[in-house]
Amino acid sequence: MGTLRDMQKSEEERSGQPADRAEREAERAGYQALADFERWAALGATAPAFADRLAAAGSAAAAHRRLVDSPAPTGPDPRLDEAEHRVRPGDWWEELAKAFHWQRLTAQAYSVEFDPEPQRWAGERLAEAAGERTVADRLALVERRLAGEALVLRYALGTLSAS
C-alpha cells in the first residue's frame, strides 16, 4: 500500500493531469483565457452595432494574447464550463454583462491577471443600459447569478474555503 502522495501521483498519471500543482494552475489559467476569448468572440457576432462588433473583437484579441502567453491547456476545465453554462443570457445585453463580469470573476477565481482595457468599452455600454430600467433590472439579475456561480467555482478550485 502506497503513501497518499504516491496514490495522488498515480491518479494524476492515469487522468493525464500534470503532477505539478503550479503547472496545473498555469494550464487552468490558459483555459480561462480560452473561455474569455470564445465568449468575447461570440459576443461580437451578435452585436447590435458595428462599433460594438469592433470593440468585442478587440476584447477577443486581448483574451487571445493572454491565451498565447499562457501554457496551452491540455483539456477543458469542467468546473469552469459547468459554471458558465448555468448562466444563459437571454439577449445581447445579458451576454455583454456576462462577458464583462465573468471575465473578472473567473480571473479572480483562477488568480490570474487580465487586461482591463477591453472591459472599458463593455463597462461604458453597460452604464448606458443602466438608464433603461427594464434592461438594468435584467442585468442586475445576471450579475447576481454570475457572482453566485463565481463563489461556487472558487470553492471548487480551492480558492475559497468553506469556513
Short mmCIF file of C-alpha atoms in Angstrom, two decimals:
data_model
loop_
_atom_site.label_atom_id
_atom_site.label_comp_id
_atom_site.label_asym_id
_atom_site.label_seq_id
_atom_site.Cartn_x
_atom_site.Cartn_y
_atom_site.Cartn_z
CA MET A 1 0.00 0.00 0.00
CA GLY A 2 1.47 3.33 -1.08
CA THR A 3 1.51 6.66 0.59
CA LEU A 4 -1.17 9.24 -0.05
CA ARG A 5 1.29 11.17 -2.23
CA ASP A 6 2.00 8.04 -4.29
CA MET A 7 -1.72 7.40 -4.75
CA GLN A 8 -2.30 11.02 -5.80
CA LYS A 9 0.59 10.84 -8.26
CA SER A 10 -0.75 7.60 -9.66
CA GLU A 11 -4.23 9.11 -10.08
CA GLU A 12 -2.76 12.14 -11.85
CA GLU A 13 -0.80 9.87 -14.21
CA ARG A 14 -3.96 7.86 -15.03
CA SER A 15 -6.03 11.00 -15.62
CA GLY A 16 -3.35 12.60 -17.76
CA GLN A 17 -3.23 15.62 -15.46
CA PRO A 18 0.16 17.15 -14.68
CA ALA A 19 1.59 16.16 -11.34
CA ASP A 20 2.93 19.62 -10.59
CA ARG A 21 0.36 21.92 -8.98
CA ALA A 22 1.88 25.09 -10.47
CA GLU A 23 1.70 23.52 -13.92
CA ARG A 24 -1.96 22.60 -13.40
CA GLU A 25 -2.75 26.14 -12.27
CA ALA A 26 -0.97 27.60 -15.30
CA GLU A 27 -2.93 25.33 -17.62
CA ARG A 28 -6.18 26.33 -15.91
CA ALA A 29 -5.24 29.97 -16.47
CA GLY A 30 -4.75 29.15 -20.14
CA TYR A 31 -8.18 27.54 -20.28
CA GLN A 32 -9.70 30.56 -18.57
CA ALA A 33 -8.14 32.77 -21.28
CA LEU A 34 -9.55 30.46 -23.97
CA ALA A 35 -13.02 30.70 -22.43
CA ASP A 36 -12.73 34.51 -22.34
CA PHE A 37 -11.69 34.55 -25.98
CA GLU A 38 -14.64 32.40 -27.02
CA ARG A 39 -17.10 34.49 -25.01
CA TRP A 40 -15.90 37.83 -26.44
CA ALA A 41 -15.76 36.46 -29.99
CA ALA A 42 -19.33 35.12 -29.74
CA LEU A 43 -20.49 38.46 -28.39
CA GLY A 44 -19.19 40.26 -31.47
CA ALA A 45 -21.17 38.02 -33.80
CA THR A 46 -24.48 39.18 -32.28
CA ALA A 47 -23.59 42.83 -31.61
CA PRO A 48 -26.33 45.34 -32.48
CA ALA A 49 -23.93 47.91 -33.95
CA PHE A 50 -20.71 47.83 -35.94
CA ALA A 51 -18.85 49.72 -33.19
CA ASP A 52 -19.87 47.00 -30.73
CA ARG A 53 -18.67 44.28 -33.11
CA LEU A 54 -15.35 46.03 -33.44
CA ALA A 55 -14.98 46.54 -29.69
CA ALA A 56 -15.90 42.90 -28.96
CA ALA A 57 -13.27 41.83 -31.50
CA GLY A 58 -10.70 43.93 -29.61
CA SER A 59 -11.70 42.24 -26.36
CA ALA A 60 -11.40 38.83 -28.02
CA ALA A 61 -7.96 39.80 -29.34
CA ALA A 62 -6.81 40.78 -25.83
CA ALA A 63 -8.02 37.43 -24.48
CA HIS A 64 -6.24 35.69 -27.35
CA ARG A 65 -2.98 37.43 -26.43
CA ARG A 66 -3.38 36.10 -22.86
CA LEU A 67 -4.08 32.64 -24.27
CA VAL A 68 -0.94 32.72 -26.43
CA ASP A 69 1.15 33.89 -23.45
CA SER A 70 -0.22 31.13 -21.16
CA PRO A 71 0.70 27.46 -21.13
CA ALA A 72 -1.66 25.68 -23.52
CA PRO A 73 -4.43 23.86 -21.70
CA THR A 74 -4.36 20.10 -22.23
CA GLY A 75 -8.12 19.84 -21.94
CA PRO A 76 -11.22 21.61 -20.72
CA ASP A 77 -11.86 22.51 -17.12
CA PRO A 78 -15.32 21.05 -16.49
CA ARG A 79 -15.79 23.20 -13.38
CA LEU A 80 -15.49 26.40 -15.43
CA ASP A 81 -17.63 25.03 -18.25
CA GLU A 82 -20.39 23.88 -15.89
CA ALA A 83 -20.44 27.18 -14.02
CA GLU A 84 -20.55 29.12 -17.27
CA HIS A 85 -23.35 27.02 -18.76
CA ARG A 86 -25.57 27.54 -15.72
CA VAL A 87 -25.88 31.23 -16.61
CA ARG A 88 -27.51 31.50 -20.03
CA PRO A 89 -28.02 35.05 -21.29
CA GLY A 90 -31.32 35.84 -22.98
CA ASP A 91 -30.16 38.66 -25.24
CA TRP A 92 -27.12 40.66 -26.30
CA TRP A 93 -27.18 42.95 -23.26
CA GLU A 94 -27.15 39.96 -20.91
CA GLU A 95 -24.33 38.39 -22.96
CA LEU A 96 -22.37 41.64 -22.62
CA ALA A 97 -22.93 41.68 -18.86
CA LYS A 98 -21.84 38.05 -18.65
CA ALA A 99 -18.68 38.65 -20.70
CA PHE A 100 -17.80 41.74 -18.67
CA HIS A 101 -18.40 40.33 -15.17
CA TRP A 102 -17.49 36.69 -15.80
CA GLN A 103 -14.05 37.63 -17.11
CA ARG A 104 -13.25 39.49 -13.91
CA LEU A 105 -14.83 36.90 -11.62
CA THR A 106 -13.09 33.93 -13.22
CA ALA A 107 -9.77 35.78 -13.27
CA GLN A 108 -10.15 36.18 -9.51
CA ALA A 109 -11.11 32.52 -9.11
CA TYR A 110 -8.07 31.39 -11.12
CA SER A 111 -5.79 34.03 -9.55
CA VAL A 112 -4.76 35.45 -12.92
CA GLU A 113 -4.33 38.96 -14.23
CA PHE A 114 -6.19 40.18 -17.26
CA ASP A 115 -6.04 43.27 -19.42
CA PRO A 116 -8.71 45.65 -18.09
CA GLU A 117 -8.62 47.88 -21.19
CA PRO A 118 -11.03 45.78 -23.29
CA GLN A 119 -13.51 45.92 -20.45
CA ARG A 120 -13.68 49.70 -20.61
CA TRP A 121 -15.96 49.55 -23.66
CA ALA A 122 -18.19 46.92 -22.06
CA GLY A 123 -18.43 48.93 -18.84
CA GLU A 124 -19.41 52.05 -20.77
CA ARG A 125 -22.10 50.17 -22.74
CA LEU A 126 -23.49 48.62 -19.56
CA ALA A 127 -23.59 52.06 -17.91
CA GLU A 128 -25.65 53.28 -20.89
CA ALA A 129 -28.04 50.36 -20.45
CA ALA A 130 -28.50 51.21 -16.77
CA GLY A 131 -30.61 54.17 -17.85
CA GLU A 132 -33.29 51.82 -19.18
CA ARG A 133 -34.99 50.37 -16.10
CA THR A 134 -36.12 47.01 -17.52
CA VAL A 135 -32.71 46.30 -19.05
CA ALA A 136 -30.95 47.40 -15.86
CA ASP A 137 -33.11 45.06 -13.76
CA ARG A 138 -32.38 42.07 -16.00
CA LEU A 139 -28.66 42.85 -15.96
CA ALA A 140 -28.69 43.06 -12.17
CA LEU A 141 -30.16 39.53 -12.04
CA VAL A 142 -27.47 38.24 -14.39
CA GLU A 143 -24.78 39.87 -12.25
CA ARG A 144 -26.13 38.20 -9.09
CA ARG A 145 -26.26 34.80 -10.79
CA LEU A 146 -22.67 35.23 -12.01
CA ALA A 147 -21.47 36.23 -8.55
CA GLY A 148 -23.07 33.09 -7.10
CA GLU A 149 -21.53 30.88 -9.77
CA ALA A 150 -18.14 32.51 -9.18
CA LEU A 151 -18.35 31.63 -5.48
CA VAL A 152 -19.17 28.01 -6.34
CA LEU A 153 -16.29 27.94 -8.83
CA ARG A 154 -13.82 29.41 -6.34
CA TYR A 155 -14.86 26.84 -3.77
CA ALA A 156 -14.44 24.01 -6.33
CA LEU A 157 -10.99 25.32 -7.27
CA GLY A 158 -9.97 25.56 -3.64
CA THR A 159 -9.51 29.33 -3.75
CA LEU A 160 -12.38 29.87 -1.32
CA SER A 161 -12.61 27.94 1.91
CA ALA A 162 -15.84 26.66 3.44
CA SER A 163 -15.17 28.39 6.75
#
